């Protein structure tokens, strides 16, 4: 009986994740994201049997490719991908559903052709008129694509099935442009059909934050200002900006990382338990956190955020050029590649607990982690034994690359004297589960097909995140840096970042 029930439950859960028939329509299909992530990840979903039986990919881009050429290029991309195993039979079945439509993004004729291809696919493959549009173009094309989709009646009230849209980051370049983009999207799609993607939310370990906090009783009671001294969120990258100089010169670290990935991590660490693990309940709580973050005045933005740009150096024993020497970067570029910022969340749970966030390119290693540092216990008991200081307890959530959780606590060193040392208790995903994890994009693509928006940003969430980082952007534009480059590639960032935390009598964690 029990087995039957649990089998039925498992089946039910599995079925819930099976999307209905649909076409994924990718704009900007010849770009890097598509060959590196979207096609390999969609193919991998096919390999795992997670795509609906009736499925198609329609690639839209400007280059004059035929469907055959595009399929060949994507086959090569999948072949070359280190993350997905190539299976020829699966690829061939998957590739049959790939079609290429060549068009300029503003050309109404191209959308008529796209409409005709989709209508044919509906007939041949039984897709039921369901479409998932994916904007993987440069953001400058978003507005016109949305306009044309509406005009061509490919989305909105005229469609027979559902029409959803995934919008890649950057979602705007500041608060104003994010608002304008939201208004534009809303002209054609309802909020319920909009999926603003932040791939950090698709990472298993990021999702585990909620499970860790809310599926256990022992951590939540101490997850408060009574016990927590401060929180450190680090997203360190050893890579530089590669061939993305053109994009990065416009974006810089605040738009590229802080406004989205780091603030997402912050909200998940700090949010209250939602009433359900369901899109709006979760996002309501995340938005509340963003509203509780104390906004910076321009002066505070300069005082509580430190910026950096990498100069020449060495990473992993290899020489690395300065940011200003990278392709398509101005030789006197003021663009920051590093930020450290101290934020405060003014609510009942967190008042007085600083959150230090830092991220940068060309740091000594690639590591993302969240460190919750607890307050020290009174020392009285151990003074007579000559113990002068204790190390605080630290709970570390390792997001990547060594996914796991570590708790650091004090233990007695064996022997006659009272000596105390910190030791680690470790949980490691790899050794505990040893199963293949879906990539972030696999998870998020499937969620969008299933219609689950929990791991996507809501309109108010994106706008509030922008309003928090805008004072930093403005303050830095008004007072351009005079000391760039101010950290060597392969080091842990500028001196100002160190000073920022040491001013409070604290230190960055050594990673
Ligand atoms: C992207 C940024 O969103 O995230 C990149 O544009 C950055 O600059 C990347 O390198 C980091 O993602 P991950 O998953 O490698 O940590």
Coordinates of C-alpha atoms and ligand atoms in Angstrom, one line a residue:
X1 CA 0.0 0.0 0.0
X2 CA 2.7 2.4 1.0
X3 CA 4.7 1.6 -2.1
X4 CA 1.7 2.2 -4.3
X5 CA 1.1 5.5 -2.6
X6 CA 4.6 6.7 -2.9
X7 CA 4.8 5.5 -6.5
X8 CA 1.7 7.5 -7.2
X9 CA 3.1 10.5 -5.4
X10 CA 6.3 10.2 -7.4
X11 CA 4.5 9.9 -10.6
X12 CA 2.3 12.9 -9.7
X13 CA 5.4 15.0 -9.0
X14 CA 7.0 13.9 -12.2
X15 CA 3.9 14.6 -14.2
X16 CA 3.7 18.1 -12.7
X17 CA 7.1 18.9 -14.1
X18 CA 6.2 17.7 -17.6
X19 CA 5.6 20.7 -19.8
X20 CA 2.8 20.9 -22.4
X21 CA 3.7 20.8 -26.1
X22 CA 5.3 24.0 -27.2
X23 CA 7.8 25.8 -29.5
X24 CA 10.7 27.7 -28.0
X25 CA 11.4 30.7 -30.2
X26 CA 14.8 32.1 -29.6
X27 CA 15.7 35.6 -30.8
X28 CA 19.4 36.3 -31.2
X29 CA 19.9 32.6 -32.0
X30 CA 23.4 33.0 -33.4
X31 CA 24.8 34.5 -30.2
X32 CA 27.1 33.0 -27.7
X33 CA 24.5 32.2 -25.0
X34 CA 22.6 30.1 -27.4
X35 CA 25.5 27.9 -28.6
X36 CA 27.1 27.8 -25.1
X37 CA 23.9 27.2 -23.0
X38 CA 20.4 27.2 -24.5
X39 CA 20.8 24.6 -27.3
X40 CA 23.0 22.2 -25.3
X41 CA 20.7 22.5 -22.3
X42 CA 17.5 22.0 -24.3
X43 CA 19.1 19.0 -26.0
X44 CA 20.1 17.7 -22.6
X45 CA 16.5 18.0 -21.4
X46 CA 15.6 16.0 -24.5
X47 CA 18.2 13.4 -23.6
X48 CA 16.8 13.1 -20.1
X49 CA 13.3 12.7 -21.5
X50 CA 12.1 15.9 -19.9
X51 CA 10.8 17.7 -23.0
X52 CA 7.2 17.3 -24.1
X53 CA 6.6 14.7 -26.9
X54 CA 5.6 17.6 -29.2
X55 CA 8.3 20.2 -29.2
X56 CA 10.2 22.5 -31.6
X57 CA 12.9 25.2 -31.4
X58 CA 12.6 28.1 -33.8
X59 CA 15.8 30.2 -34.0
X60 CA 15.4 33.7 -35.2
X61 CA 18.5 35.8 -36.1
X62 CA 19.9 38.2 -38.7
X63 CA 22.6 36.0 -40.3
X64 CA 21.7 34.3 -43.6
X65 CA 21.7 30.7 -42.5
X66 CA 19.6 27.9 -43.7
X67 CA 18.0 25.6 -41.2
X68 CA 20.5 22.9 -42.1
X69 CA 23.5 25.2 -41.5
X70 CA 22.1 26.3 -38.2
X71 CA 21.4 22.6 -37.1
X72 CA 25.0 21.7 -38.0
X73 CA 26.4 24.6 -36.0
X74 CA 24.3 23.6 -33.0
X75 CA 25.3 20.0 -33.4
X76 CA 28.9 21.1 -33.1
X77 CA 28.1 23.2 -30.1
X78 CA 26.5 20.2 -28.3
X79 CA 29.4 18.0 -29.4
X80 CA 31.9 20.5 -28.0
X81 CA 30.0 21.1 -24.8
X82 CA 31.9 19.6 -21.8
X83 CA 28.8 19.5 -19.7
X84 CA 26.4 17.4 -21.9
X85 CA 27.1 13.9 -23.2
X86 CA 26.6 13.7 -26.9
X87 CA 24.1 11.0 -28.0
X88 CA 23.7 11.0 -31.8
X89 CA 20.3 9.4 -31.8
X90 CA 18.9 11.9 -29.3
X91 CA 20.5 14.7 -31.2
X92 CA 19.0 13.7 -34.5
X93 CA 15.5 13.5 -33.1
X94 CA 16.0 16.8 -31.3
X95 CA 17.5 18.5 -34.4
X96 CA 14.5 17.6 -36.5
X97 CA 12.5 20.0 -34.5
X98 CA 14.9 22.9 -35.0
X99 CA 14.0 25.6 -37.6
X100 CA 15.8 28.8 -38.6
X101 CA 14.1 32.0 -39.6
X102 CA 16.4 34.7 -40.9
X103 CA 15.2 38.2 -40.2
X104 CA 16.1 41.6 -39.0
X105 CA 14.5 42.2 -35.6
X106 CA 12.5 45.2 -36.8
X107 CA 11.3 43.7 -40.1
X108 CA 7.5 42.9 -39.9
X109 CA 7.9 40.6 -42.9
X110 CA 10.2 38.4 -40.8
X111 CA 7.5 38.0 -38.1
X112 CA 5.0 37.0 -40.8
X113 CA 7.4 34.3 -41.8
X114 CA 7.9 33.3 -38.2
X115 CA 4.1 33.1 -37.8
X116 CA 3.8 30.9 -40.8
X117 CA 6.6 28.5 -39.6
X118 CA 4.9 28.3 -36.2
X119 CA 1.5 27.6 -37.7
X120 CA 3.1 24.8 -39.8
X121 CA 4.8 23.4 -36.7
X122 CA 1.5 23.5 -34.8
X123 CA -0.1 21.5 -37.6
X124 CA 2.7 19.0 -38.1
X125 CA 3.8 18.5 -34.5
X126 CA 0.7 19.4 -32.5
X127 CA 2.2 22.2 -30.5
X128 CA -1.2 23.5 -29.6
X129 CA -0.2 27.1 -30.4
X130 CA 2.0 27.3 -27.2
X131 CA 5.1 29.5 -27.6
X132 CA 7.9 30.4 -25.3
X133 CA 9.8 33.4 -26.7
X134 CA 13.3 33.9 -25.5
X135 CA 15.0 37.2 -25.9
X136 CA 18.7 36.4 -26.2
X137 CA 19.6 39.4 -28.3
X138 CA 21.4 42.5 -27.2
X139 CA 19.0 44.4 -24.9
X140 CA 18.8 47.3 -27.4
X141 CA 16.6 45.0 -29.6
X142 CA 14.1 44.0 -26.8
X143 CA 11.6 46.8 -27.4
X144 CA 11.3 46.4 -31.1
X145 CA 10.9 42.6 -30.9
X146 CA 8.1 42.9 -28.3
X147 CA 6.3 45.5 -30.5
X148 CA 6.6 43.3 -33.5
X149 CA 5.4 40.2 -31.7
X150 CA 2.3 42.1 -30.6
X151 CA 1.7 43.6 -34.1
X152 CA 2.1 40.2 -35.7
X153 CA -0.4 38.7 -33.2
X154 CA 2.1 36.1 -32.1
X155 CA 1.5 37.0 -28.5
X156 CA -1.3 38.6 -26.5
X157 CA -5.0 38.0 -26.6
X158 CA -5.0 36.5 -30.2
X159 CA -3.0 33.4 -29.5
X160 CA -4.7 30.0 -29.3
X161 CA -2.3 28.5 -26.8
X162 CA -0.1 30.2 -24.2
X163 CA 2.6 32.8 -25.1
X164 CA 5.3 33.4 -22.5
X165 CA 8.5 35.4 -22.7
X166 CA 11.9 35.0 -21.1
X167 CA 13.9 38.2 -20.9
X168 CA 17.6 37.8 -20.4
X169 CA 19.6 40.2 -18.3
X170 CA 20.6 43.0 -18.2
X171 CA 17.0 44.0 -17.6
X172 CA 17.5 47.7 -18.3
X173 CA 20.6 49.7 -17.4
X174 CA 19.1 51.7 -14.6
X175 CA 15.8 52.2 -12.8
X176 CA 14.3 54.3 -15.6
X177 CA 15.1 51.9 -18.4
X178 CA 14.0 48.9 -16.4
X179 CA 10.7 50.6 -15.8
X180 CA 10.4 51.5 -19.5
X181 CA 11.2 47.9 -20.4
X182 CA 8.6 46.6 -18.0
X183 CA 6.0 48.9 -19.5
X184 CA 6.9 47.7 -22.9
X185 CA 6.6 44.0 -22.0
X186 CA 3.3 44.7 -20.3
X187 CA 1.9 46.2 -23.6
X188 CA 1.9 42.7 -25.1
X189 CA 2.3 40.2 -22.2
X190 CA 0.6 39.9 -18.8
X191 CA 2.9 39.6 -15.8
X192 CA 1.9 36.0 -15.4
X193 CA 3.6 35.3 -18.7
X194 CA 6.8 37.1 -18.1
X195 CA 10.0 35.3 -17.0
X196 CA 12.9 37.6 -16.1
X197 CA 15.7 35.2 -15.9
X198 CA 18.6 35.3 -13.4
X199 CA 20.6 32.1 -13.9
X200 CA 21.8 32.2 -10.2
X201 CA 18.3 31.2 -9.2
X202 CA 18.6 28.1 -11.3
X203 CA 21.6 26.8 -9.4
X204 CA 20.9 23.8 -7.2
X205 CA 22.8 25.2 -4.3
X206 CA 20.9 28.5 -4.5
X207 CA 17.6 26.7 -4.4
X208 CA 18.9 24.7 -1.5
X209 CA 19.1 28.0 0.5
X210 CA 15.3 27.9 1.0
X211 CA 15.3 24.2 1.8
X212 CA 18.1 24.5 4.2
X213 CA 16.4 27.4 6.0
X214 CA 12.8 26.3 5.9
X215 CA 12.9 22.5 5.9
X216 CA 15.0 22.3 9.1
X217 CA 14.1 23.5 12.6
X218 CA 17.6 24.1 13.9
X219 CA 18.9 26.9 11.9
X220 CA 16.0 29.3 11.6
X221 CA 15.8 30.3 15.3
X222 CA 19.4 31.6 15.3
X223 CA 19.1 33.2 11.9
X224 CA 18.5 36.6 13.5
X225 CA 20.1 39.7 14.9
X226 CA 20.3 38.1 18.3
X227 CA 22.8 35.6 17.1
X228 CA 24.2 36.7 13.8
X229 CA 27.1 39.2 13.8
X230 CA 27.2 39.8 10.1
X231 CA 26.8 38.1 6.7
X232 CA 29.3 38.0 3.9
X233 CA 28.3 37.2 0.3
X234 CA 31.2 36.6 -2.1
X235 CA 31.0 35.9 -5.8
X236 CA 34.6 35.8 -6.9
X237 CA 35.6 35.1 -10.5
X238 CA 39.1 34.2 -11.7
X239 CA 38.2 34.9 -15.3
X240 CA 38.4 38.3 -16.9
X241 CA 35.9 39.7 -19.3
X242 CA 37.1 37.6 -22.2
X243 CA 35.6 38.8 -25.5
X244 CA 32.7 40.7 -23.9
X245 CA 34.6 44.0 -23.7
X246 CA 31.9 45.9 -25.7
X247 CA 29.1 44.7 -23.4
X248 CA 31.1 45.1 -20.2
X249 CA 32.3 48.6 -20.9
X250 CA 28.6 49.6 -20.8
X251 CA 27.6 47.3 -17.9
X252 CA 30.4 47.2 -15.3
X253 CA 30.2 45.1 -12.2
X254 CA 27.2 46.8 -10.7
X255 CA 24.9 46.1 -13.6
X256 CA 26.5 42.8 -14.5
X257 CA 26.5 41.1 -11.1
X258 CA 25.3 43.2 -8.1
X259 CA 21.9 44.3 -9.4
X260 CA 20.9 40.7 -10.1
X261 CA 23.0 37.8 -8.9
X262 CA 24.2 39.2 -5.6
X263 CA 21.0 40.9 -4.6
X264 CA 19.2 37.6 -5.4
X265 CA 21.5 35.8 -3.0
X266 CA 20.9 38.5 -0.4
X267 CA 17.1 38.2 -0.6
X268 CA 17.2 34.4 -0.2
X269 CA 19.4 34.6 2.8
X270 CA 17.4 37.3 4.5
X271 CA 13.8 36.7 3.5
X272 CA 11.1 35.6 5.9
X273 CA 9.5 32.1 5.4
X274 CA 7.0 32.5 2.6
X275 CA 3.4 31.2 3.1
X276 CA 4.0 28.6 0.3
X277 CA 6.8 27.6 -2.0
X278 CA 4.9 29.2 -4.9
X279 CA 5.8 32.0 -7.2
X280 CA 4.1 35.0 -5.7
X281 CA 4.4 34.0 -2.1
X282 CA 8.2 33.6 -2.5
X283 CA 8.6 36.7 -4.5
X284 CA 6.5 38.8 -2.0
X285 CA 9.0 37.9 0.7
X286 CA 12.1 38.7 -1.5
X287 CA 10.6 42.0 -2.5
X288 CA 10.1 42.8 1.2
X289 CA 13.8 42.3 1.9
X290 CA 14.7 44.7 -0.9
X291 CA 12.3 47.3 0.5
X292 CA 13.9 46.9 3.9
X293 CA 17.5 47.5 2.6
X294 CA 18.5 51.0 3.7
X295 CA 18.8 53.1 0.5
X296 CA 22.1 55.0 0.0
X297 CA 22.3 58.7 -0.2
X298 CA 25.1 59.7 -2.7
X299 CA 27.5 60.3 0.1
X300 CA 26.7 56.9 1.7
X301 CA 27.1 55.3 -1.7
X302 CA 30.7 56.5 -1.8
X303 CA 31.3 55.6 1.8
X304 CA 29.8 52.1 1.8
X305 CA 30.7 50.9 -1.7
X306 CA 34.3 50.4 -2.8
X307 CA 35.1 50.0 -6.5
X308 CA 38.0 48.4 -8.3
X309 CA 39.4 47.7 -11.7
X310 CA 42.0 45.0 -12.4
X311 CA 45.4 45.8 -13.7
X312 CA 48.0 43.3 -15.0
X313 CA 48.8 40.4 -12.9
X314 CA 48.8 36.6 -12.8
X315 CA 45.9 34.2 -12.2
X316 CA 46.5 30.5 -11.7
X317 CA 50.1 31.0 -12.6
X318 CA 49.3 32.6 -15.9
X319 CA 49.9 36.2 -16.9
X320 CA 46.7 38.2 -17.2
X321 CA 46.3 41.5 -19.0
X322 CA 44.9 44.6 -17.4
X323 CA 41.2 45.3 -18.0
X324 CA 42.2 48.4 -20.0
X325 CA 44.2 46.1 -22.3
X326 CA 41.2 43.8 -23.1
X327 CA 39.5 43.9 -26.5
X328 CA 37.0 46.7 -27.1
X329 CA 37.9 48.4 -23.8
X330 CA 38.9 52.0 -23.7
X331 CA 42.6 52.5 -22.6
X332 CA 41.4 54.9 -19.9
X333 CA 38.2 53.1 -19.1
X334 CA 36.6 54.1 -15.8
X335 CA 34.5 50.8 -15.7
X336 CA 34.7 49.0 -12.4
X337 CA 35.3 45.2 -12.4
X338 CA 35.0 44.8 -8.7
X339 CA 32.7 46.0 -5.9
X340 CA 32.5 45.6 -2.2
X341 CA 29.4 47.0 -0.5
X342 CA 28.0 47.1 3.0
X343 CA 24.3 47.0 3.2
X344 CA 21.8 47.0 6.1
X345 CA 18.4 45.5 6.2
X346 CA 16.2 47.6 8.4
X347 CA 13.7 45.1 9.7
X348 CA 12.9 43.2 12.9
X349 CA 15.1 40.2 12.1
X350 CA 18.2 42.0 10.7
X351 CA 18.4 45.5 12.2
X352 CA 22.1 46.2 13.0
X353 CA 23.5 43.2 11.2
X354 CA 25.7 44.4 8.3
X355 CA 25.6 42.4 5.0
X356 CA 28.9 42.7 3.1
X357 CA 28.7 41.8 -0.5
X358 CA 31.7 41.6 -2.9
X359 CA 32.3 40.4 -6.4
X360 CA 35.0 40.9 -9.0
X361 CA 36.7 39.6 -12.0
X362 CA 40.3 38.3 -12.0
X363 CA 40.3 37.4 -8.4
X364 CA 42.6 34.5 -7.3
X365 CA 39.9 31.9 -7.7
X366 CA 36.3 31.2 -8.7
X367 CA 34.2 30.8 -5.6
X368 CA 30.7 31.8 -4.6
X369 CA 29.8 31.5 -1.0
X370 CA 27.7 32.9 1.8
X371 CA 29.2 33.2 5.2
X372 CA 27.0 33.7 8.2
X373 CA 29.2 34.8 11.1
X374 CA 27.7 34.4 14.6
X375 CA 28.4 36.5 17.6
X376 CA 31.0 35.5 20.1
X377 CA 30.0 33.8 23.4
X378 CA 31.2 35.5 26.6
X379 CA 34.8 34.5 27.3
X380 CA 34.5 34.6 31.1
X381 CA 34.6 30.8 31.5
X382 CA 37.9 30.3 29.8
X383 CA 39.9 33.3 30.9
X384 CA 41.4 31.6 33.9
X385 CA 42.7 28.9 31.5
X386 CA 44.5 31.5 29.5
X387 CA 42.2 31.5 26.5
X388 CA 42.3 35.1 25.3
X389 CA 40.2 34.9 22.2
X390 CA 37.8 32.6 20.5
X391 CA 37.0 32.4 16.8
X392 CA 33.3 33.0 16.0
X393 CA 31.0 30.2 14.7
X394 CA 30.6 30.5 10.9
X395 CA 28.1 28.8 8.8
X396 CA 29.2 28.7 5.2
X397 CA 27.0 27.9 2.3
X398 CA 29.2 27.0 -0.6
X399 CA 27.4 27.8 -3.8
X400 CA 30.2 26.9 -6.3
X401 CA 32.4 25.2 -7.1
X402 CA 32.6 22.9 -4.1
X403 CA 28.9 22.8 -3.4
X404 CA 28.2 22.2 0.3
X405 CA 27.7 23.5 3.7
X406 CA 30.2 23.9 6.5
X407 CA 29.8 24.8 10.1
X408 CA 32.8 26.0 12.0
X409 CA 32.8 25.7 15.8
X410 CA 35.2 25.6 18.7
X411 CA 36.5 22.3 20.1
X412 CA 39.0 21.4 22.8
X413 CA 42.4 20.4 21.6
X414 CA 43.2 17.0 23.3
X415 CA 45.6 17.3 26.2
X416 CA 45.9 18.4 29.8
X417 CA 45.7 22.2 29.1
X418 CA 42.5 24.0 28.0
X419 CA 43.2 24.9 24.5
X420 CA 40.5 25.7 22.0
X421 CA 40.6 25.4 18.3
X422 CA 38.0 25.8 15.5
X423 CA 37.0 22.8 13.5
X424 CA 34.7 22.2 10.6
X425 CA 31.7 20.0 10.1
X426 CA 31.1 19.5 6.4
X427 CA 28.3 18.5 4.1
X428 CA 29.3 18.0 0.5
X429 CA 26.7 17.6 -2.3
X430 CA 28.9 15.5 -4.5
X431 CA 29.6 12.8 -1.9
X432 CA 26.1 12.9 -0.3
X433 CA 24.0 12.7 -3.4
X434 CA 26.4 11.8 -6.3
X435 CA 23.8 12.4 -8.9
X436 CA 24.0 14.5 -12.0
X437 CA 22.7 18.0 -11.3
X438 CA 20.7 19.9 -13.9
X439 CA 22.4 23.1 -15.1
X440 CA 20.8 26.4 -14.1
X441 CA 19.5 26.9 -17.6
X442 CA 18.0 23.4 -17.9
X443 CA 16.1 24.0 -14.7
X444 CA 14.9 27.5 -15.7
X445 CA 13.9 26.6 -19.2
X446 CA 11.9 23.7 -17.9
X447 CA 10.3 25.9 -15.3
X448 CA 9.3 28.4 -18.0
X449 CA 7.8 25.6 -20.1
X450 CA 5.9 24.2 -17.1
X451 CA 4.7 27.7 -16.2
X452 CA 6.5 28.0 -12.8
X453 CA 7.7 31.5 -12.1
X454 CA 9.1 31.0 -8.6
X455 CA 12.7 31.2 -9.8
X456 CA 12.2 34.3 -12.0
X457 CA 12.2 37.9 -11.0
X458 CA 9.0 39.8 -10.7
X459 CA 8.5 43.3 -12.1
X460 CA 8.6 45.0 -8.7
X461 CA 11.6 43.0 -7.6
X462 CA 13.7 44.0 -10.6
X463 CA 12.7 47.7 -10.2
X464 CA 13.5 47.7 -6.4
X465 CA 16.9 46.1 -7.1
X466 CA 17.6 48.9 -9.6
X467 CA 16.6 51.6 -7.1
X468 CA 19.0 50.2 -4.6
X469 CA 22.0 50.2 -6.9
X470 CA 21.2 53.4 -8.8
X471 CA 22.7 55.7 -6.1
X472 CA 26.0 53.7 -6.4
X473 CA 26.0 54.1 -10.2
X474 CA 25.3 57.8 -9.9
X475 CA 27.8 58.5 -7.2
X476 CA 30.5 56.7 -9.2
X477 CA 29.6 58.5 -12.4
X478 CA 29.7 61.9 -10.6
X479 CA 33.1 61.1 -8.9
X480 CA 35.0 59.0 -11.5
X481 CA 37.8 56.9 -10.1
X482 CA 41.3 58.4 -10.1
X483 CA 43.3 55.3 -9.0
X484 CA 42.3 52.7 -11.7
X485 CA 43.6 50.1 -12.1
X486 CA 43.7 49.6 -8.3
X487 CA 44.1 45.9 -7.9
X488 CA 46.3 43.4 -9.6
X489 CA 44.8 40.5 -11.5
X490 CA 45.0 37.5 -9.2
X491 CA 44.6 39.4 -5.9
X492 CA 41.6 39.9 -3.7
X493 CA 40.6 43.3 -4.8
X494 CA 41.4 46.9 -3.9
X495 CA 42.7 48.2 -0.6
X496 CA 39.5 50.2 -0.3
X497 CA 37.5 47.0 0.0
X498 CA 39.6 45.8 2.8
X499 CA 39.3 49.2 4.5
X500 CA 35.5 49.1 4.1
X501 CA 35.1 46.0 6.3
X502 CA 38.0 46.7 8.7
X503 CA 36.5 50.0 9.6
X504 CA 33.8 47.9 11.4
X505 CA 36.4 45.8 13.2
X506 CA 35.7 42.8 10.8
X507 CA 37.6 41.0 8.1
X508 CA 36.8 39.5 4.8
X509 CA 36.8 35.7 5.0
X510 CA 39.8 34.0 3.5
X511 CA 38.6 31.7 0.8
Ligands
LIG1 C1 26.8 36.5 -15.9 C2 27.7 37.6 -16.0 O1 25.5 36.9 -15.6 O2 27.3 35.7 -14.8 C3 29.1 37.2 -16.2 O3 27.3 38.4 -17.1 C4 29.6 36.3 -15.1 O4 30.0 38.3 -16.3 C5 28.6 35.2 -14.9 O5 30.9 35.8 -15.4 C6 28.9 34.3 -13.7 O6 28.1 33.2 -13.7 P1 28.6 31.8 -13.1 O7 27.4 30.9 -13.2 O8 29.7 31.4 -13.9 O9 28.9 32.1 -11.7

